Amino acid sequence: MQIPLDLAKTVAAVVDEGTLEGAARALHITPSAVSQRIKALEQRLGRVLLVRSKPVQATDAGAAIVRLARQATLLEHEALAEVGLDDDGERLTSIGIAVNADSLATWLLPALAEVAREHPIVFELHREDEEYTTRLLESGQVMAAVTSQATSVPGCVVTPLGTVRYRAVASAEYIERWMPEGVTAGALGRSPRIDFDRRDDMQAAFLRSLRVRSTPPIHYVPASTEFAAAVRLGLGWAMLPAEQTRGTELVELMPERPLDVPLYWQQWNLRSPLLQAVSDAVARAARTVALT
């Protein structure tokens, strides 16, 4: 059985745009034609590919088709460039990458900028917690991810990037107000902390390492730069990597108790020079910022 690539690309367009109407605009066809293509592929495969929600979501079978479409598009772009039919370099390849907020705010962007200067490429970045970025790989939404998961997603290869060391920090004013009798595990368990969002487990993991069972009041600040700013302004304590504490007056609460998080680069297992160029630049950047 063969899967027509035009039908597979239509499925990917619907997932990207979130609606059949959006996919129709992107593909320059009618919504009715989009619906007919999806129906034709579902009938051919005997599988439901899309959940008609808002936005439209891919089923497990649909995710496999989306991955096929993205891989075919990447290889097609590279083949056209190789034979000199890339519209004089004006046709840019889009690569989706899932990345955690701290990496995005510190070391990853210079690596991507390096690749963009040398290659016809644009990036679609998806911000997600490092424990969850591989889900976007599995669904076919991205081609690569910075993740804390060492086990490879099926069809992907893994490259260790190193370990990011996080430390519990707070402002001096915060410590004076909330921990006047000293920084202890009990005081940390009672004093307001800052979480990135409700998936952020970093601060909770640190408390668990101290055998603290209580949950302190929590501020949620879902943006990396503002997250670090909130710590500096004394809203709460939090775990920050060295890149975000360097040059500040933040105080380490327990210097002897860092929290180390290993990071990995996972990408589709394709013979793609462009994807390999991204991987090489990411690995160099990780070494530059001394991810040990």
Tab-separated table of C-alpha atoms in Angstrom:
chain	number	residue	atom	x	y	z
A	1	MET	CA	0.000	0.000	0.000
A	2	GLN	CA	1.239	3.475	-0.898
A	3	ILE	CA	0.422	6.757	0.813
A	4	PRO	CA	0.022	9.632	-1.670
A	5	LEU	CA	2.211	12.444	-0.408
A	6	ASP	CA	-0.259	15.154	-1.426
A	7	LEU	CA	-2.823	13.561	0.877
A	8	ALA	CA	-0.301	13.184	3.700
A	9	LYS	CA	0.730	16.839	3.339
A	10	THR	CA	-2.929	17.828	3.561
A	11	VAL	CA	-3.230	16.043	6.917
A	12	ALA	CA	-0.130	17.894	8.157
A	13	ALA	CA	-1.542	21.211	6.953
A	14	VAL	CA	-4.776	20.652	8.868
A	15	VAL	CA	-2.831	19.869	12.056
A	16	ASP	CA	-0.599	22.920	11.537
A	17	GLU	CA	-3.459	25.323	10.891
A	18	GLY	CA	-5.886	23.808	13.373
A	19	THR	CA	-8.880	23.901	11.014
A	20	LEU	CA	-9.843	22.643	7.567
A	21	GLU	CA	-10.444	26.225	6.490
A	22	GLY	CA	-6.955	27.260	7.582
A	23	ALA	CA	-5.421	24.319	5.732
A	24	ALA	CA	-7.416	25.260	2.622
A	25	ARG	CA	-5.954	28.772	2.690
A	26	ALA	CA	-2.430	27.427	3.168
A	27	LEU	CA	-2.810	24.922	0.325
A	28	HIS	CA	-4.742	27.294	-1.975
A	29	ILE	CA	-7.637	24.877	-2.377
A	30	THR	CA	-11.199	24.836	-1.067
A	31	PRO	CA	-12.209	23.491	2.357
A	32	SER	CA	-14.303	20.909	0.509
A	33	ALA	CA	-11.198	19.677	-1.315
A	34	VAL	CA	-9.320	19.419	1.988
A	35	SER	CA	-12.163	17.368	3.473
A	36	GLN	CA	-12.254	15.088	0.426
A	37	ARG	CA	-8.492	14.480	0.625
A	38	ILE	CA	-8.673	13.595	4.315
A	39	LYS	CA	-11.623	11.295	3.729
A	40	ALA	CA	-9.858	9.608	0.798
A	41	LEU	CA	-6.747	8.879	2.871
A	42	GLU	CA	-8.776	7.660	5.848
A	43	GLN	CA	-10.680	5.292	3.568
A	44	ARG	CA	-7.476	4.083	1.937
A	45	LEU	CA	-5.847	3.340	5.318
A	46	GLY	CA	-8.963	2.266	7.185
A	47	ARG	CA	-7.985	4.573	10.035
A	48	VAL	CA	-9.335	7.786	11.509
A	49	LEU	CA	-6.555	10.355	11.151
A	50	LEU	CA	-8.002	13.503	12.697
A	51	VAL	CA	-10.168	14.396	15.664
A	52	ARG	CA	-12.444	17.234	14.543
A	53	SER	CA	-11.893	19.329	17.661
A	54	LYS	CA	-10.862	22.982	17.933
A	55	PRO	CA	-8.058	22.958	17.063
A	56	VAL	CA	-8.059	19.753	15.026
A	57	GLN	CA	-5.885	17.050	16.615
A	58	ALA	CA	-4.137	14.092	15.001
A	59	THR	CA	-4.941	10.582	16.190
A	60	ASP	CA	-2.042	8.155	16.705
A	61	ALA	CA	-2.444	7.054	13.087
A	62	GLY	CA	-2.672	10.674	12.006
A	63	ALA	CA	0.544	11.523	13.865
A	64	ALA	CA	2.371	8.874	11.820
A	65	ILE	CA	1.064	10.464	8.624
A	66	VAL	CA	2.116	13.935	9.802
A	67	ARG	CA	5.648	12.654	10.473
A	68	LEU	CA	5.778	11.138	6.988
A	69	ALA	CA	4.636	14.417	5.430
A	70	ARG	CA	7.216	16.492	7.304
A	71	GLN	CA	10.041	14.090	6.538
A	72	ALA	CA	9.116	13.991	2.857
A	73	THR	CA	8.927	17.793	2.707
A	74	LEU	CA	12.360	18.185	4.292
A	75	LEU	CA	13.988	15.665	1.947
A	76	GLU	CA	12.187	17.184	-1.038
A	77	HIS	CA	13.518	20.661	-0.234
A	78	GLU	CA	17.052	19.350	0.114
A	79	ALA	CA	16.837	17.402	-3.145
A	80	LEU	CA	15.596	20.478	-5.018
A	81	ALA	CA	18.462	22.525	-3.599
A	82	GLU	CA	20.975	19.844	-4.568
A	83	VAL	CA	19.851	19.801	-8.204
A	84	GLY	CA	19.686	23.584	-8.373
A	85	LEU	CA	15.908	23.949	-8.410
A	86	ASP	CA	15.455	25.783	-5.108
A	87	ASP	CA	14.188	29.082	-6.582
A	88	ASP	CA	17.647	30.662	-6.185
A	89	GLY	CA	17.645	29.932	-2.464
A	90	GLU	CA	14.360	31.715	-1.812
A	91	ARG	CA	12.562	28.556	-0.728
A	92	LEU	CA	13.218	28.170	2.990
A	93	THR	CA	12.878	24.856	4.799
A	94	SER	CA	10.894	25.010	8.044
A	95	ILE	CA	12.094	22.898	10.952
A	96	GLY	CA	10.054	22.537	14.125
A	97	ILE	CA	11.947	22.205	17.410
A	98	ALA	CA	10.570	21.593	20.903
A	99	VAL	CA	12.624	23.222	23.643
A	100	ASN	CA	12.368	23.963	27.336
A	101	ALA	CA	12.086	27.598	28.412
A	102	ASP	CA	15.484	27.849	30.152
A	103	SER	CA	17.410	26.579	27.117
A	104	LEU	CA	15.454	28.906	24.859
A	105	ALA	CA	16.217	31.891	27.098
A	106	THR	CA	19.940	31.160	27.436
A	107	TRP	CA	21.978	29.145	24.943
A	108	LEU	CA	19.834	27.719	22.109
A	109	LEU	CA	18.978	30.801	20.020
A	110	PRO	CA	22.614	31.673	19.128
A	111	ALA	CA	23.018	28.131	17.772
A	112	LEU	CA	19.930	28.446	15.579
A	113	ALA	CA	21.004	31.890	14.384
A	114	GLU	CA	24.340	30.388	13.308
A	115	VAL	CA	22.544	27.797	11.167
A	116	ALA	CA	20.131	30.359	9.695
A	117	ARG	CA	23.082	32.497	8.529
A	118	GLU	CA	24.497	29.585	6.554
A	119	HIS	CA	21.417	27.703	5.334
A	120	PRO	CA	17.987	28.456	3.809
A	121	ILE	CA	15.981	27.635	6.918
A	122	VAL	CA	13.307	28.975	9.239
A	123	PHE	CA	12.473	27.602	12.679
A	124	GLU	CA	9.172	26.982	14.403
A	125	LEU	CA	9.942	26.736	18.116
A	126	HIS	CA	7.566	25.057	20.546
A	127	ARG	CA	8.154	25.930	24.201
A	128	GLU	CA	7.490	22.967	26.465
A	129	ASP	CA	8.876	21.550	29.711
A	130	GLU	CA	11.944	19.371	29.076
A	131	GLU	CA	10.076	16.330	30.409
A	132	TYR	CA	7.341	16.738	27.807
A	133	THR	CA	9.107	17.885	24.631
A	134	THR	CA	9.383	14.320	23.305
A	135	ARG	CA	5.584	14.178	23.080
A	136	LEU	CA	5.793	16.719	20.283
A	137	LEU	CA	8.320	14.474	18.522
A	138	GLU	CA	6.005	11.487	18.865
A	139	SER	CA	3.086	13.438	17.440
A	140	GLY	CA	5.092	14.627	14.443
A	141	GLN	CA	4.706	18.301	15.337
A	142	VAL	CA	8.479	18.809	15.510
A	143	MET	CA	11.561	17.248	13.950
A	144	ALA	CA	13.836	17.657	16.974
A	145	ALA	CA	13.686	18.411	20.678
A	146	VAL	CA	15.792	19.416	23.653
A	147	THR	CA	14.662	16.961	26.304
A	148	SER	CA	15.539	15.375	29.621
A	149	GLN	CA	14.535	11.959	28.244
A	150	ALA	CA	17.494	9.715	27.374
A	151	THR	CA	15.346	6.971	25.843
A	152	SER	CA	14.886	7.661	22.162
A	153	VAL	CA	11.491	8.216	20.623
A	154	PRO	CA	10.878	5.529	17.949
A	155	GLY	CA	12.463	6.675	14.705
A	156	CYS	CA	14.745	9.195	16.423
A	157	VAL	CA	18.402	9.376	17.452
A	158	VAL	CA	19.689	10.803	20.735
A	159	THR	CA	22.733	12.992	21.436
A	160	PRO	CA	23.694	13.872	25.032
A	161	LEU	CA	24.095	17.632	25.478
A	162	GLY	CA	25.305	17.693	29.070
A	163	THR	CA	23.879	18.509	32.464
A	164	VAL	CA	22.397	21.823	33.548
A	165	ARG	CA	22.962	22.632	37.216
A	166	TYR	CA	20.084	24.426	38.919
A	167	ARG	CA	20.354	26.129	42.292
A	168	ALA	CA	17.709	27.385	44.704
A	169	VAL	CA	17.991	31.174	44.796
A	170	ALA	CA	16.149	34.195	46.154
A	171	SER	CA	16.707	37.898	46.737
A	172	ALA	CA	18.270	39.099	49.990
A	173	GLU	CA	15.097	41.043	50.820
A	174	TYR	CA	13.009	37.924	50.328
A	175	ILE	CA	15.217	35.909	52.659
A	176	GLU	CA	15.080	38.634	55.295
A	177	ARG	CA	11.284	38.708	55.155
A	178	TRP	CA	10.425	35.027	54.860
A	179	MET	CA	13.403	33.264	56.460
A	180	PRO	CA	14.579	35.597	59.265
A	181	GLU	CA	15.760	32.666	61.363
A	182	GLY	CA	17.800	31.134	58.574
A	183	VAL	CA	17.400	29.060	55.420
A	184	THR	CA	16.150	25.628	56.389
A	185	ALA	CA	14.154	22.894	54.687
A	186	GLY	CA	11.184	23.792	56.868
A	187	ALA	CA	11.394	27.471	55.933
A	188	LEU	CA	11.531	26.607	52.223
A	189	GLY	CA	8.442	24.453	52.648
A	190	ARG	CA	6.506	27.400	54.103
A	191	SER	CA	7.787	30.327	52.029
A	192	PRO	CA	6.310	31.381	48.665
A	193	ARG	CA	7.995	29.864	45.649
A	194	ILE	CA	7.721	30.506	41.906
A	195	ASP	CA	6.785	27.830	39.363
A	196	PHE	CA	6.867	28.351	35.613
A	197	ASP	CA	3.469	26.717	35.160
A	198	ARG	CA	1.508	23.812	36.612
A	199	ARG	CA	3.749	21.311	34.823
A	200	ASP	CA	6.912	22.752	36.330
A	201	ASP	CA	8.218	20.185	38.807
A	202	MET	CA	11.656	21.701	39.443
A	203	GLN	CA	10.929	23.435	42.743
A	204	ALA	CA	8.792	20.544	43.989
A	205	ALA	CA	11.598	18.096	43.137
A	206	PHE	CA	14.034	20.189	45.149
A	207	LEU	CA	11.697	20.134	48.158
A	208	ARG	CA	11.295	16.374	47.810
A	209	SER	CA	15.077	16.005	47.854
A	210	LEU	CA	14.966	17.777	51.239
A	211	ARG	CA	12.137	15.468	52.356
A	212	VAL	CA	9.759	18.395	52.630
A	213	ARG	CA	6.160	17.244	52.230
A	214	SER	CA	4.369	20.559	52.609
A	215	THR	CA	3.430	22.748	49.629
A	216	PRO	CA	4.161	26.471	50.054
A	217	PRO	CA	2.179	29.252	48.340
A	218	ILE	CA	3.050	29.293	44.626
A	219	HIS	CA	3.320	32.113	42.087
A	220	TYR	CA	3.026	31.028	38.422
A	221	VAL	CA	5.122	33.019	35.932
A	222	PRO	CA	5.054	31.284	32.507
A	223	ALA	CA	7.865	33.160	30.726
A	224	SER	CA	11.539	32.464	31.331
A	225	THR	CA	12.883	36.034	31.431
A	226	GLU	CA	9.997	37.220	33.608
A	227	PHE	CA	10.384	34.114	35.785
A	228	ALA	CA	13.959	35.111	36.655
A	229	ALA	CA	12.850	38.725	37.102
A	230	ALA	CA	10.161	37.623	39.554
A	231	VAL	CA	12.831	35.917	41.664
A	232	ARG	CA	15.002	39.037	41.612
A	233	LEU	CA	11.992	41.150	42.643
A	234	GLY	CA	11.399	38.965	45.685
A	235	LEU	CA	8.121	37.265	44.761
A	236	GLY	CA	9.513	33.903	45.775
A	237	TRP	CA	12.405	31.461	45.641
A	238	ALA	CA	13.022	29.241	42.636
A	239	MET	CA	15.522	26.991	40.882
A	240	LEU	CA	17.563	28.818	38.241
A	241	PRO	CA	20.487	27.764	36.021
A	242	ALA	CA	23.794	29.602	36.338
A	243	GLU	CA	23.223	31.521	33.085
A	244	GLN	CA	20.248	33.293	34.644
A	245	THR	CA	21.900	34.131	37.976
A	246	ARG	CA	25.274	35.351	36.712
A	247	GLY	CA	25.748	39.063	37.360
A	248	THR	CA	22.779	39.303	39.731
A	249	GLU	CA	22.636	39.742	43.504
A	250	LEU	CA	20.555	36.634	44.033
A	251	VAL	CA	21.530	34.527	47.030
A	252	GLU	CA	21.975	30.761	46.860
A	253	LEU	CA	19.765	29.254	49.525
A	254	MET	CA	21.541	25.904	49.826
A	255	PRO	CA	24.805	25.943	47.857
A	256	GLU	CA	25.539	22.371	48.888
A	257	ARG	CA	22.300	21.079	47.321
A	258	PRO	CA	22.272	21.772	43.559
A	259	LEU	CA	19.796	19.965	41.307
A	260	ASP	CA	21.334	18.528	38.118
A	261	VAL	CA	19.175	17.973	35.018
A	262	PRO	CA	20.708	16.074	32.058
A	263	LEU	CA	19.664	17.317	28.629
A	264	TYR	CA	19.563	15.438	25.335
A	265	TRP	CA	18.973	16.334	21.709
A	266	GLN	CA	16.557	14.007	19.957
A	267	GLN	CA	15.903	14.288	16.226
A	268	TRP	CA	14.380	12.247	13.446
A	269	ASN	CA	16.700	9.569	12.134
A	270	LEU	CA	17.007	11.007	8.626
A	271	ARG	CA	19.990	11.408	6.321
A	272	SER	CA	19.401	15.144	6.158
A	273	PRO	CA	22.381	17.506	5.866
A	274	LEU	CA	20.218	20.396	7.050
A	275	LEU	CA	18.957	18.606	10.146
A	276	GLN	CA	22.515	17.467	10.861
A	277	ALA	CA	23.740	21.059	10.615
A	278	VAL	CA	21.189	22.059	13.252
A	279	SER	CA	22.228	19.153	15.471
A	280	ASP	CA	25.928	20.042	15.192
A	281	ALA	CA	25.296	23.699	16.039
A	282	VAL	CA	23.170	22.773	19.055
A	283	ALA	CA	25.858	20.418	20.359
A	284	ARG	CA	28.555	23.106	19.949
A	285	ALA	CA	26.414	25.658	21.763
A	286	ALA	CA	25.815	23.277	24.643
A	287	ARG	CA	29.571	22.808	25.024
A	288	THR	CA	30.150	26.576	24.821
A	289	VAL	CA	27.931	27.247	27.845
A	290	ALA	CA	29.660	24.393	29.674
A	291	LEU	CA	26.789	21.985	30.091
A	292	THR	CA	28.824	19.410	31.950
